[in-house]
PDB file of C-alpha atoms in Angstrom:
ATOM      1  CA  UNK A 187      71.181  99.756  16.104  1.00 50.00           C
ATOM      2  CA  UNK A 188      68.032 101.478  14.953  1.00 64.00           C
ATOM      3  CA  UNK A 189      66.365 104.126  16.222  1.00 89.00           C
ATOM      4  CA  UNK A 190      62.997 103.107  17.523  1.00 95.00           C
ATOM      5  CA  UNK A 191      59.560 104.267  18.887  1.00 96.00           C
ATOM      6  CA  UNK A 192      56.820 102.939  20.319  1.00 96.00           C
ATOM      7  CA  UNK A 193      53.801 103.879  20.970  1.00 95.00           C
ATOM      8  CA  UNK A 194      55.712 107.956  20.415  1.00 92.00           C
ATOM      9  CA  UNK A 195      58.241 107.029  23.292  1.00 93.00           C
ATOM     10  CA  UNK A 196      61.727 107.080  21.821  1.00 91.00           C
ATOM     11  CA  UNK A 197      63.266 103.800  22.791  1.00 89.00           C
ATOM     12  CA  UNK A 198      60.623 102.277  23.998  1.00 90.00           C
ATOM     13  CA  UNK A 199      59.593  98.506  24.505  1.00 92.00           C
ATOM     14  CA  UNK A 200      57.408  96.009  23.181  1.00 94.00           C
ATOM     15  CA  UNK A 201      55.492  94.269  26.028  1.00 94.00           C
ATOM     16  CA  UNK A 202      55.921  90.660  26.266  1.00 94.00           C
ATOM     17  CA  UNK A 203      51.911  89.675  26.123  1.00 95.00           C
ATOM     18  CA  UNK A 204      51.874  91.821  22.798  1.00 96.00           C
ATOM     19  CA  UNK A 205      49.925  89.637  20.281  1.00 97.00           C
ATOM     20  CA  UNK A 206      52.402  90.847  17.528  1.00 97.00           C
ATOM     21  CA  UNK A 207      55.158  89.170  19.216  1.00 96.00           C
ATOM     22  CA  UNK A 208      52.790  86.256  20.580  1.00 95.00           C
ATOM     23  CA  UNK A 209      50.944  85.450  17.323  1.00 96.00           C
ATOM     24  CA  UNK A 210      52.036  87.910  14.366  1.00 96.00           C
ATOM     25  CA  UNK A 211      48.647  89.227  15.166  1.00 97.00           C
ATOM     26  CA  UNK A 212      49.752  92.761  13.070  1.00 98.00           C
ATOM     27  CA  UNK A 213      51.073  94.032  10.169  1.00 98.00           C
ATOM     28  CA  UNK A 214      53.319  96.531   8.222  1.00 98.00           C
ATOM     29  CA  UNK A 215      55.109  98.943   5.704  1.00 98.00           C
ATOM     30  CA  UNK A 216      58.850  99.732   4.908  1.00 98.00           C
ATOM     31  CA  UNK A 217      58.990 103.210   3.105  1.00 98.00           C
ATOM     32  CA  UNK A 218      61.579 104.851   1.345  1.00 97.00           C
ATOM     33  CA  UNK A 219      62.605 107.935   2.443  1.00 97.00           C
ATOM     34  CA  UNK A 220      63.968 110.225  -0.547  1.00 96.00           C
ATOM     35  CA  UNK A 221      64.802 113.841  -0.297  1.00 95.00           C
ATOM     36  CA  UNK A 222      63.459 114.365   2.763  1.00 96.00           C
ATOM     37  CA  UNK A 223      60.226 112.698   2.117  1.00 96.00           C
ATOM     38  CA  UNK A 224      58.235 109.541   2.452  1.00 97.00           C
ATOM     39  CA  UNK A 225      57.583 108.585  -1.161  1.00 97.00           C
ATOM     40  CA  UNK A 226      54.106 107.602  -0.985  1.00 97.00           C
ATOM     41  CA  UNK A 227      53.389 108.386   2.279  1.00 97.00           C
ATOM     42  CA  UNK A 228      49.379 108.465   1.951  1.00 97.00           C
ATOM     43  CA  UNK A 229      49.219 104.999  -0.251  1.00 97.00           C
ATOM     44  CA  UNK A 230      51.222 103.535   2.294  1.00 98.00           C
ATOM     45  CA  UNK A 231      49.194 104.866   5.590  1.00 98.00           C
ATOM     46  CA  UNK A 232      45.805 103.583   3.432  1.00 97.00           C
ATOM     47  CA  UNK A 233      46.981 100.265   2.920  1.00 97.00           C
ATOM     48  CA  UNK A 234      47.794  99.598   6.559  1.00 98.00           C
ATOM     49  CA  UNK A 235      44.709 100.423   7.267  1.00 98.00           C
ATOM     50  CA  UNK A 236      42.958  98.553   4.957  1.00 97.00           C
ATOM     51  CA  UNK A 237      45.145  95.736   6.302  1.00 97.00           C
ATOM     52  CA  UNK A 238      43.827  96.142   9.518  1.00 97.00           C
ATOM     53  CA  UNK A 239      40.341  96.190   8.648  1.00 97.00           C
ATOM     54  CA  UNK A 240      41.238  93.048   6.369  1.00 96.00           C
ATOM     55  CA  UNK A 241      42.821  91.528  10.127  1.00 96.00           C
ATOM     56  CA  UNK A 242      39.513  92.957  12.056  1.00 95.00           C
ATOM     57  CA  UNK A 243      40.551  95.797  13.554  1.00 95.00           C
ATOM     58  CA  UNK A 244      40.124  99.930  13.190  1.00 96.00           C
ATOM     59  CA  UNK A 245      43.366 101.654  12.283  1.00 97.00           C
ATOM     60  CA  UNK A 246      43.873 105.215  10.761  1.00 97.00           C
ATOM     61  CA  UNK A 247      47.086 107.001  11.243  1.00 97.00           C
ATOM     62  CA  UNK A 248      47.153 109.701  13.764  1.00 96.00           C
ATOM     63  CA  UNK A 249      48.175 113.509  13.286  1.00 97.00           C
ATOM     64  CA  UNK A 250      50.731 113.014  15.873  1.00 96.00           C
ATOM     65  CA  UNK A 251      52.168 110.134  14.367  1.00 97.00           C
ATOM     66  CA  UNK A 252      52.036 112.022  10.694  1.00 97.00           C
ATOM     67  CA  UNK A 253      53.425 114.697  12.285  1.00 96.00           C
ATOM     68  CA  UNK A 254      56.568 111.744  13.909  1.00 95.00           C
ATOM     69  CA  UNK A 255      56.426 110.063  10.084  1.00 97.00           C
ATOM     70  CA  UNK A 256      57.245 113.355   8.601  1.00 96.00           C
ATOM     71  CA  UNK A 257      59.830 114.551  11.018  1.00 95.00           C
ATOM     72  CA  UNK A 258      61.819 111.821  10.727  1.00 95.00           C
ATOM     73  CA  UNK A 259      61.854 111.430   7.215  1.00 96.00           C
ATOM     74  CA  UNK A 260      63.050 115.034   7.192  1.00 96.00           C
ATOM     75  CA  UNK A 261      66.391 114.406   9.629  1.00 95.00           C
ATOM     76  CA  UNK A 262      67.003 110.974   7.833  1.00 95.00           C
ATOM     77  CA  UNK A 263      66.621 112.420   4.203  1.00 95.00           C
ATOM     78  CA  UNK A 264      67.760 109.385   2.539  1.00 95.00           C
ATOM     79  CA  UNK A 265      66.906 106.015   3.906  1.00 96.00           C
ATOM     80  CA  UNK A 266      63.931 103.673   5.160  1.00 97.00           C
ATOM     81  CA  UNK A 267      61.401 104.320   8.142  1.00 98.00           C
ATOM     82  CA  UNK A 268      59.252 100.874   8.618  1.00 98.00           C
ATOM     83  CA  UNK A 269      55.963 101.164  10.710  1.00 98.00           C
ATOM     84  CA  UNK A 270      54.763  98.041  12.351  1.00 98.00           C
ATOM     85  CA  UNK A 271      51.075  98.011  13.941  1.00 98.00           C
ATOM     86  CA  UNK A 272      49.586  94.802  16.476  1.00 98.00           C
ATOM     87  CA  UNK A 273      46.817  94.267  17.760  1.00 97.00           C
ATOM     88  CA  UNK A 274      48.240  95.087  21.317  1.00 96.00           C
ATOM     89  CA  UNK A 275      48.552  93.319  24.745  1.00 95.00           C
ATOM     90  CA  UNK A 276      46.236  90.365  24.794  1.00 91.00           C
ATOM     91  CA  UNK A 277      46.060  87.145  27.119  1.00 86.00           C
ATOM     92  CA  UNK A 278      47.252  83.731  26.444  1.00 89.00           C
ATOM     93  CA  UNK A 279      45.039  82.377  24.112  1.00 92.00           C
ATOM     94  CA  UNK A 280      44.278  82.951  20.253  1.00 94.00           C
ATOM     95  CA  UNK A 281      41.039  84.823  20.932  1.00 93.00           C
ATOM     96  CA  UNK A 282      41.574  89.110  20.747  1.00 92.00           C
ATOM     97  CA  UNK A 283      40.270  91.146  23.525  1.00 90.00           C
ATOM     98  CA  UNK A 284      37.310  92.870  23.029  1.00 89.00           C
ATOM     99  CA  UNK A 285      39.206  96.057  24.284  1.00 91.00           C
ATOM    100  CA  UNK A 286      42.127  97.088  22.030  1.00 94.00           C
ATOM    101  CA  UNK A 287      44.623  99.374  22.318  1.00 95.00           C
ATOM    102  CA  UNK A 288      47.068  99.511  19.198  1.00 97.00           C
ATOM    103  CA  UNK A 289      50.663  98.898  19.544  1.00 98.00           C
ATOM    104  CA  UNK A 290      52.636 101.114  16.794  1.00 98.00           C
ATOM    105  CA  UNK A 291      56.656 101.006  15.930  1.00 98.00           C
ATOM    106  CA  UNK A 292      58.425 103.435  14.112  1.00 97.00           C
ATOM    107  CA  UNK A 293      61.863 102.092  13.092  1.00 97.00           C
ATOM    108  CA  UNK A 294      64.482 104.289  10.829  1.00 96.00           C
ATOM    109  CA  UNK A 295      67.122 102.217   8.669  1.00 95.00           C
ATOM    110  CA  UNK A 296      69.841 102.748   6.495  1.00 95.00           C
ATOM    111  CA  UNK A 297      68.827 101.182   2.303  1.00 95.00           C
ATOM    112  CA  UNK A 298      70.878  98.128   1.892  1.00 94.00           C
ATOM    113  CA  UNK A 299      74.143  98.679   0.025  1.00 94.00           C
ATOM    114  CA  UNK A 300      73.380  96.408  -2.833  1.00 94.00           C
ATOM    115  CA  UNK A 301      70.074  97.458  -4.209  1.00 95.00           C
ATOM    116  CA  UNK A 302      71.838 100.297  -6.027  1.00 94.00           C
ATOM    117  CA  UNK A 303      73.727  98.063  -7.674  1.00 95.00           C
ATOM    118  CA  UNK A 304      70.654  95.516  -8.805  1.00 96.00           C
ATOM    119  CA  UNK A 305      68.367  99.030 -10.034  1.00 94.00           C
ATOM    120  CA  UNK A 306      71.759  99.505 -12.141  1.00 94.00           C
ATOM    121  CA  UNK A 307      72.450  96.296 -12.941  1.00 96.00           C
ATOM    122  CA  UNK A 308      69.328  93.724 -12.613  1.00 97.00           C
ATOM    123  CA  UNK A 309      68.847  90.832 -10.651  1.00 98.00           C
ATOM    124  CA  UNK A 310      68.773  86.843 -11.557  1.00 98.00           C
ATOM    125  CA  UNK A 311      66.320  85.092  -9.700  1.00 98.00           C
ATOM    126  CA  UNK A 312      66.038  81.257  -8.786  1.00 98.00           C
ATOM    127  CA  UNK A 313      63.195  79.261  -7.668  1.00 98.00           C
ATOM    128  CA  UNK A 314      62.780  78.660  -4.323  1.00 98.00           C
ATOM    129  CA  UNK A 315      62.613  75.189  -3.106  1.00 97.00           C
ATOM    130  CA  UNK A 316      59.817  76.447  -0.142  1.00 98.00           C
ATOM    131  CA  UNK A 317      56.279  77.174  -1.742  1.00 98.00           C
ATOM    132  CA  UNK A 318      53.876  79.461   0.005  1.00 98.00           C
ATOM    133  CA  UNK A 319      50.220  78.545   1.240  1.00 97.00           C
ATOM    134  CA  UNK A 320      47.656  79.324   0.183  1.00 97.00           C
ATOM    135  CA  UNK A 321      45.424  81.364   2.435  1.00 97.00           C
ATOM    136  CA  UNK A 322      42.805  84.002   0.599  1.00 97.00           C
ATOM    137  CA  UNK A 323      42.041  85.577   3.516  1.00 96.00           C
ATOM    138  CA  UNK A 324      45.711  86.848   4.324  1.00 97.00           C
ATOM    139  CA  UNK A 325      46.759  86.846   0.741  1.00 97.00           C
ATOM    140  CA  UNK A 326      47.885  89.937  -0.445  1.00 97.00           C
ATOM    141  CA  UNK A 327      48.253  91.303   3.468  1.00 97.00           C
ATOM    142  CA  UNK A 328      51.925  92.120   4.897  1.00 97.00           C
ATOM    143  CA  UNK A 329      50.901  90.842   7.800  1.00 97.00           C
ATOM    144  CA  UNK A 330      53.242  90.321  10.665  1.00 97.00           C
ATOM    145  CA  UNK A 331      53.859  86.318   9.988  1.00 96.00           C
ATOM    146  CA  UNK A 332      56.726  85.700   7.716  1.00 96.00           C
ATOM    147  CA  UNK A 333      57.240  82.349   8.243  1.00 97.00           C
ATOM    148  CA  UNK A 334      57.594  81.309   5.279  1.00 97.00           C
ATOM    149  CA  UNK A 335      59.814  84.091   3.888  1.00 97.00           C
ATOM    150  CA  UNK A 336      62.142  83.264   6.350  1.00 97.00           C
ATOM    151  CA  UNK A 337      62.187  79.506   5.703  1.00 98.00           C
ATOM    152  CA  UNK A 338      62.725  81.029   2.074  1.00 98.00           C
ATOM    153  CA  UNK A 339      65.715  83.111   3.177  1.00 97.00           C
ATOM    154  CA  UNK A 340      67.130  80.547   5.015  1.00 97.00           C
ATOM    155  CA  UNK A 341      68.779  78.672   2.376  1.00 95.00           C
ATOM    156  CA  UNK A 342      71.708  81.007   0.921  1.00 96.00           C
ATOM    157  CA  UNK A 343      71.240  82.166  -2.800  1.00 97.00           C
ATOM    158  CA  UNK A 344      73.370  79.854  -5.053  1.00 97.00           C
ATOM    159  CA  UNK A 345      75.900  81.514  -6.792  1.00 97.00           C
ATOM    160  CA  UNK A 346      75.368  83.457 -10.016  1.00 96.00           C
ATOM    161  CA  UNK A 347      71.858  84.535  -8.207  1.00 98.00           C
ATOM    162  CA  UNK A 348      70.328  87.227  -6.219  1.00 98.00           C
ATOM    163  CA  UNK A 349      66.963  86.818  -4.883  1.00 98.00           C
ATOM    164  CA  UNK A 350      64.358  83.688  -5.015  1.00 98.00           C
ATOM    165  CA  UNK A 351      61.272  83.216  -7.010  1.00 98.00           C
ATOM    166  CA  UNK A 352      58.818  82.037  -5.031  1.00 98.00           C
ATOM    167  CA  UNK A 353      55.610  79.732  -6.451  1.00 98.00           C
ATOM    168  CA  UNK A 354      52.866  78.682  -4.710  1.00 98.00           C
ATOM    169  CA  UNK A 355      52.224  75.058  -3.344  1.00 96.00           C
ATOM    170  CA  UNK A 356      49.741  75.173  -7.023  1.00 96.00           C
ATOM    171  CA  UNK A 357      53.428  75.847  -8.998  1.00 96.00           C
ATOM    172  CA  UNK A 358      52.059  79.071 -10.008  1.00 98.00           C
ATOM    173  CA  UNK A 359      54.265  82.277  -9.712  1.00 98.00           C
ATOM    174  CA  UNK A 360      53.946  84.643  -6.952  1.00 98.00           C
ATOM    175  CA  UNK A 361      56.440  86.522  -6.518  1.00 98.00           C
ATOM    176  CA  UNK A 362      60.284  86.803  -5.503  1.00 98.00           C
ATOM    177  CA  UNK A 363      60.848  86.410  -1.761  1.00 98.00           C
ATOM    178  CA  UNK A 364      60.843  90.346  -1.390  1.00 97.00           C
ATOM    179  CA  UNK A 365      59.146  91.765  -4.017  1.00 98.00           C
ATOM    180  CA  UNK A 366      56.339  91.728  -6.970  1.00 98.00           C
ATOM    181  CA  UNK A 367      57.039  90.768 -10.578  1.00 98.00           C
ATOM    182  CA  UNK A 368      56.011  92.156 -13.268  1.00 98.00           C
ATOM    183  CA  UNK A 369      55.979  90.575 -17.028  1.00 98.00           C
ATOM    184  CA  UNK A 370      55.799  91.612 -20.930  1.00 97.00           C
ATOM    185  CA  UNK A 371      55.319  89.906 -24.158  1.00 94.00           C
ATOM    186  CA  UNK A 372      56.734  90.849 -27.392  1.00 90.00           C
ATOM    187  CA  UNK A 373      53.349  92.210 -28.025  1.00 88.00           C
ATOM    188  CA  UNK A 374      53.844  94.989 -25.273  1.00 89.00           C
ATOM    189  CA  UNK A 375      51.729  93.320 -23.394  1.00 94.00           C
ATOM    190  CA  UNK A 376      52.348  93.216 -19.443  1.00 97.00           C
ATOM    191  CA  UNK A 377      51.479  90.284 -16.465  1.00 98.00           C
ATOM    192  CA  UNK A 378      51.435  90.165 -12.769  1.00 98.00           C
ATOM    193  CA  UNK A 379      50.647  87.287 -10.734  1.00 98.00           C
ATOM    194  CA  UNK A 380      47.122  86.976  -9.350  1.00 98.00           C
ATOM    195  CA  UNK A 381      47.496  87.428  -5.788  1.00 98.00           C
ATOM    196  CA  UNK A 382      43.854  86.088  -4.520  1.00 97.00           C
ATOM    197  CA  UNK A 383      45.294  83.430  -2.719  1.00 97.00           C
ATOM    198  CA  UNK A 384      48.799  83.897  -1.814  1.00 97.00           C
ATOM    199  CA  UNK A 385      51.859  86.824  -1.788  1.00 98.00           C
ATOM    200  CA  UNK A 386      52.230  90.295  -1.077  1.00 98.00           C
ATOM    201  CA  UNK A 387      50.458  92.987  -2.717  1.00 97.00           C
ATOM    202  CA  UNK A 388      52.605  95.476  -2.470  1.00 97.00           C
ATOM    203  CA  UNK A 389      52.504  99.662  -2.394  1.00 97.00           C
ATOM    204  CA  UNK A 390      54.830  99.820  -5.492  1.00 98.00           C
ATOM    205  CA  UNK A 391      52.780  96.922  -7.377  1.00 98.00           C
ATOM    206  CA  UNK A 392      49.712  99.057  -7.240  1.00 97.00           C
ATOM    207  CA  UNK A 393      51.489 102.054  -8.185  1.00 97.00           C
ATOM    208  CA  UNK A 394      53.504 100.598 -11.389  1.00 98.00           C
ATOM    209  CA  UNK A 395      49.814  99.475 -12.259  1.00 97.00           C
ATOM    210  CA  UNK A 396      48.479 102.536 -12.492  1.00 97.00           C
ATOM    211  CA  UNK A 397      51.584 104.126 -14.305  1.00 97.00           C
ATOM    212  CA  UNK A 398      51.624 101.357 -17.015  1.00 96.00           C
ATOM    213  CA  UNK A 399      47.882 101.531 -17.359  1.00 96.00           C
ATOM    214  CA  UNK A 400      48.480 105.885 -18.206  1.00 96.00           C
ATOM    215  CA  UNK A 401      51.290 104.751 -20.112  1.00 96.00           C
ATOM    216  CA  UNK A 402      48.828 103.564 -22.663  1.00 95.00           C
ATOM    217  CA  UNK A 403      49.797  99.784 -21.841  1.00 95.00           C
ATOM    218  CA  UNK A 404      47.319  96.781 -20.792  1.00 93.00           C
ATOM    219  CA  UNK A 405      47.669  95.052 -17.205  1.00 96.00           C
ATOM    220  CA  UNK A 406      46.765  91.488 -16.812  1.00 97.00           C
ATOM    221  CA  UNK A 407      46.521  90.676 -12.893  1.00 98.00           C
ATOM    222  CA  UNK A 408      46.157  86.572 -13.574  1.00 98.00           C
ATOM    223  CA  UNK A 409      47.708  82.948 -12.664  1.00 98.00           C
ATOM    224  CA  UNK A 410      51.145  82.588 -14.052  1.00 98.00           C
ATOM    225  CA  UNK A 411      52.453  78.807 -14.509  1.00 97.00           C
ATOM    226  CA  UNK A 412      56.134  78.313 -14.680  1.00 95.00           C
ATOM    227  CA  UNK A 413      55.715  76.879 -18.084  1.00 93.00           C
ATOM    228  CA  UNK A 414      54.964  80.314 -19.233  1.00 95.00           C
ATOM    229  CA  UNK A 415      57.822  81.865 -18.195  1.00 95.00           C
ATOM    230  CA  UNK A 416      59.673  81.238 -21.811  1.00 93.00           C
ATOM    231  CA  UNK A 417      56.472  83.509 -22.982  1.00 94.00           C
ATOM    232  CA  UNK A 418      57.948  86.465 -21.539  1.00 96.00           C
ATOM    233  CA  UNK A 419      60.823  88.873 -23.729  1.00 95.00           C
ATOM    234  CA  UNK A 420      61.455  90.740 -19.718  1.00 97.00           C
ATOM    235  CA  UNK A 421      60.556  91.040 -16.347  1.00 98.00           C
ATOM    236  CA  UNK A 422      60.653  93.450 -13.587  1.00 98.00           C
ATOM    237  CA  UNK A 423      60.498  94.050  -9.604  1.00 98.00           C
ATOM    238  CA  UNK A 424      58.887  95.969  -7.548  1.00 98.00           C
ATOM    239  CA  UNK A 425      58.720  96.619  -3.970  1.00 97.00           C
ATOM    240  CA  UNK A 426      58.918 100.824  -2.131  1.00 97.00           C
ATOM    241  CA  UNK A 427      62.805 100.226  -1.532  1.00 97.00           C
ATOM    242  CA  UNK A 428      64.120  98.877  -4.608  1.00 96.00           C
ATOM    243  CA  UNK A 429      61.876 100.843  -6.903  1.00 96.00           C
ATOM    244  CA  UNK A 430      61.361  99.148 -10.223  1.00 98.00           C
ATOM    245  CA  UNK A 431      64.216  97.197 -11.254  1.00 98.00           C
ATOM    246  CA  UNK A 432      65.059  94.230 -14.482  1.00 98.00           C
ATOM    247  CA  UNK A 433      65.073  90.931 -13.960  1.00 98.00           C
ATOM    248  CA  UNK A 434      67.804  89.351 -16.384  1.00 98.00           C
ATOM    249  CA  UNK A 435      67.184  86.154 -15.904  1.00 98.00           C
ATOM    250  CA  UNK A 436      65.067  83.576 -14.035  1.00 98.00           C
ATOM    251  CA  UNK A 437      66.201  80.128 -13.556  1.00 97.00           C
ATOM    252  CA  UNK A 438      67.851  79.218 -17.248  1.00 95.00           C
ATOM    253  CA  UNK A 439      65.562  81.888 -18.904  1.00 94.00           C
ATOM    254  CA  UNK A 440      67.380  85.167 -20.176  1.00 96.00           C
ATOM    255  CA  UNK A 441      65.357  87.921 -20.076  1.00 96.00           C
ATOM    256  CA  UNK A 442      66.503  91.429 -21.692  1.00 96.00           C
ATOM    257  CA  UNK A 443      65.710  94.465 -20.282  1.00 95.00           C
ATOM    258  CA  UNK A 444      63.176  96.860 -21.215  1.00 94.00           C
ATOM    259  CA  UNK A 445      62.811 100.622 -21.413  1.00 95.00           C
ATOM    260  CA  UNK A 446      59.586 100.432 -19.949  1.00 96.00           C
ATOM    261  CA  UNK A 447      61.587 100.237 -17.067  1.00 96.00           C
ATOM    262  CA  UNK A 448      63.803 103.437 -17.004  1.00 95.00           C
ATOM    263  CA  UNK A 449      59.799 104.943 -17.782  1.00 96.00           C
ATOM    264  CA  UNK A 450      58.656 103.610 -14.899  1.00 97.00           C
ATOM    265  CA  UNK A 451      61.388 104.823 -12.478  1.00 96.00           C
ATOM    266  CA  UNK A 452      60.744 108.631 -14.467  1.00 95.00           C
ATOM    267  CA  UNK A 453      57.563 108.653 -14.153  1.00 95.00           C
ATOM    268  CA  UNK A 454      57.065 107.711 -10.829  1.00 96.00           C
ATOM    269  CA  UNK A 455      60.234 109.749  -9.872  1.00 92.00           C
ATOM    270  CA  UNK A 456      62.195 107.109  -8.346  1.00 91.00           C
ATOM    271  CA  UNK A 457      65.241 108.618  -8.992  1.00 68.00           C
ATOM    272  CA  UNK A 458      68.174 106.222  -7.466  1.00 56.00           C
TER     273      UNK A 458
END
């Protein structure tokens, strides 16, 4: 089992009137630990809190819990921490206290076996026959209800697969059911799904941006349709565990692999 804490106390519990467990009323960040280190540690802490403010309440991560974040990463040395925030304790009802007091969870966990083999290799993806809502105020949040990702997940990947790509209840691409995608054109150009209305944005999506953008390459953050898909020469992944990794092939579409890629994980020393 993992090693947890809550609230600092090693072990500790979750009450039952927390609003996280009640309602999903929270939200959260799985971080790779590498070397020793939280890789990205400060975009990671800023976009929970932005998150909260985004969910209505005031979050900003603690010395003391820096202090936890950073001590842990430095006994684990290779693996995943994941930081969950709620709201806290709350009544019965929908409606948040006035008075809040901020439930936190620290949880350290081993990097699945297989993703060493997909940032080697690359993944095939398939679509998904559950589409996500569409919900602008959430969209883009990893808030605490994952619903649908679990309906997603449900279903076992056919054969020949690895992970699902996920469209929205428009049919335009989103995402995979764990990461963000990424897309170029034989023109050098690269796409990511606008995320305005549905999806994750996630730490390592913003971060590839900025790399491709030094790179010298142009971003364009817009609506994909499926029908565009045969546009594309490749595709990548993104998400803080997996790094940046190919996509080989999406449904019947064959995608080859970039260097842009192997860049990517250099630049932004993600070093497997």
């Amino acid at each position: 089992m993992a090693t947890v804490w809550v609230n600092g106390v090693e072990s500790g519990q979750v009450m039952p009137f927390d609003r996280g467990l009640a309602y999903g009323d929270g939200l959260f960040a799985t971080m790779r630990v590498s070397h020793h280190e939280i890789q990205f540690l400060a975009a990671h802490l800023q976009r929970l809190s932005q998150g909260a403010k985004r969910l209505g309440f005031d979050w900003q991560a603690s010395q003391t819990l820096q202090e936890r974040l950073a001590q842990q990463a430095a006994s684990l040395g290779q693996g995943c921490i994941k930081l969950l925030l709620t709201r806290g304790c709350g009544g019965r009802g929908y409606a948040a206290p006035t008075q809040i007091q901020i439930t936190e969870v620290m949880s350290v966990h081993p990097i699945p076996d297989h993703y060493k083999r997909w940032q080697q290799q690359g993944i095939s993806l398939v679509s998904s026959d559950v589409v996500l809502s569409r919900q602008p105020r959430l969209a883009g949040i990893k808030h605490c209800n994952r619903l649908e990702q679990i309906l997603i997940k449900s279903t076992p990947v056919p054969l020949g697969f690895d992970d699902y790509l996920v469209l929205d209840e428009q049919g335009l691409v989103i995402e995979s059911s764990m990461a963000n995608l990424f897309f170029m054109d034989n023109h050098q150009v690269i796409y990511t799904p606008a995320l305005s209305h549905s999806g994750v944005a996630g730490m390592m999506r913003e971060q590839v941006m900025h790399a491709v953008l030094a790179l010298g390459f142009s971003v364009n953050v817009t609506p994909i349709p499926m029908s565009q898909l045969n546009d594309f020469s490749s595709a990548f992944v993104t998400n803080s565990l997996l790094g940046v990794v190919d996509v080989v092939r999406i449904n019947d579409v064959v995608m080859s692999k970039s260097p842009l890629t192997h860049t990517l994980r250099t630049v932004l020393k993600l070093g497997q």
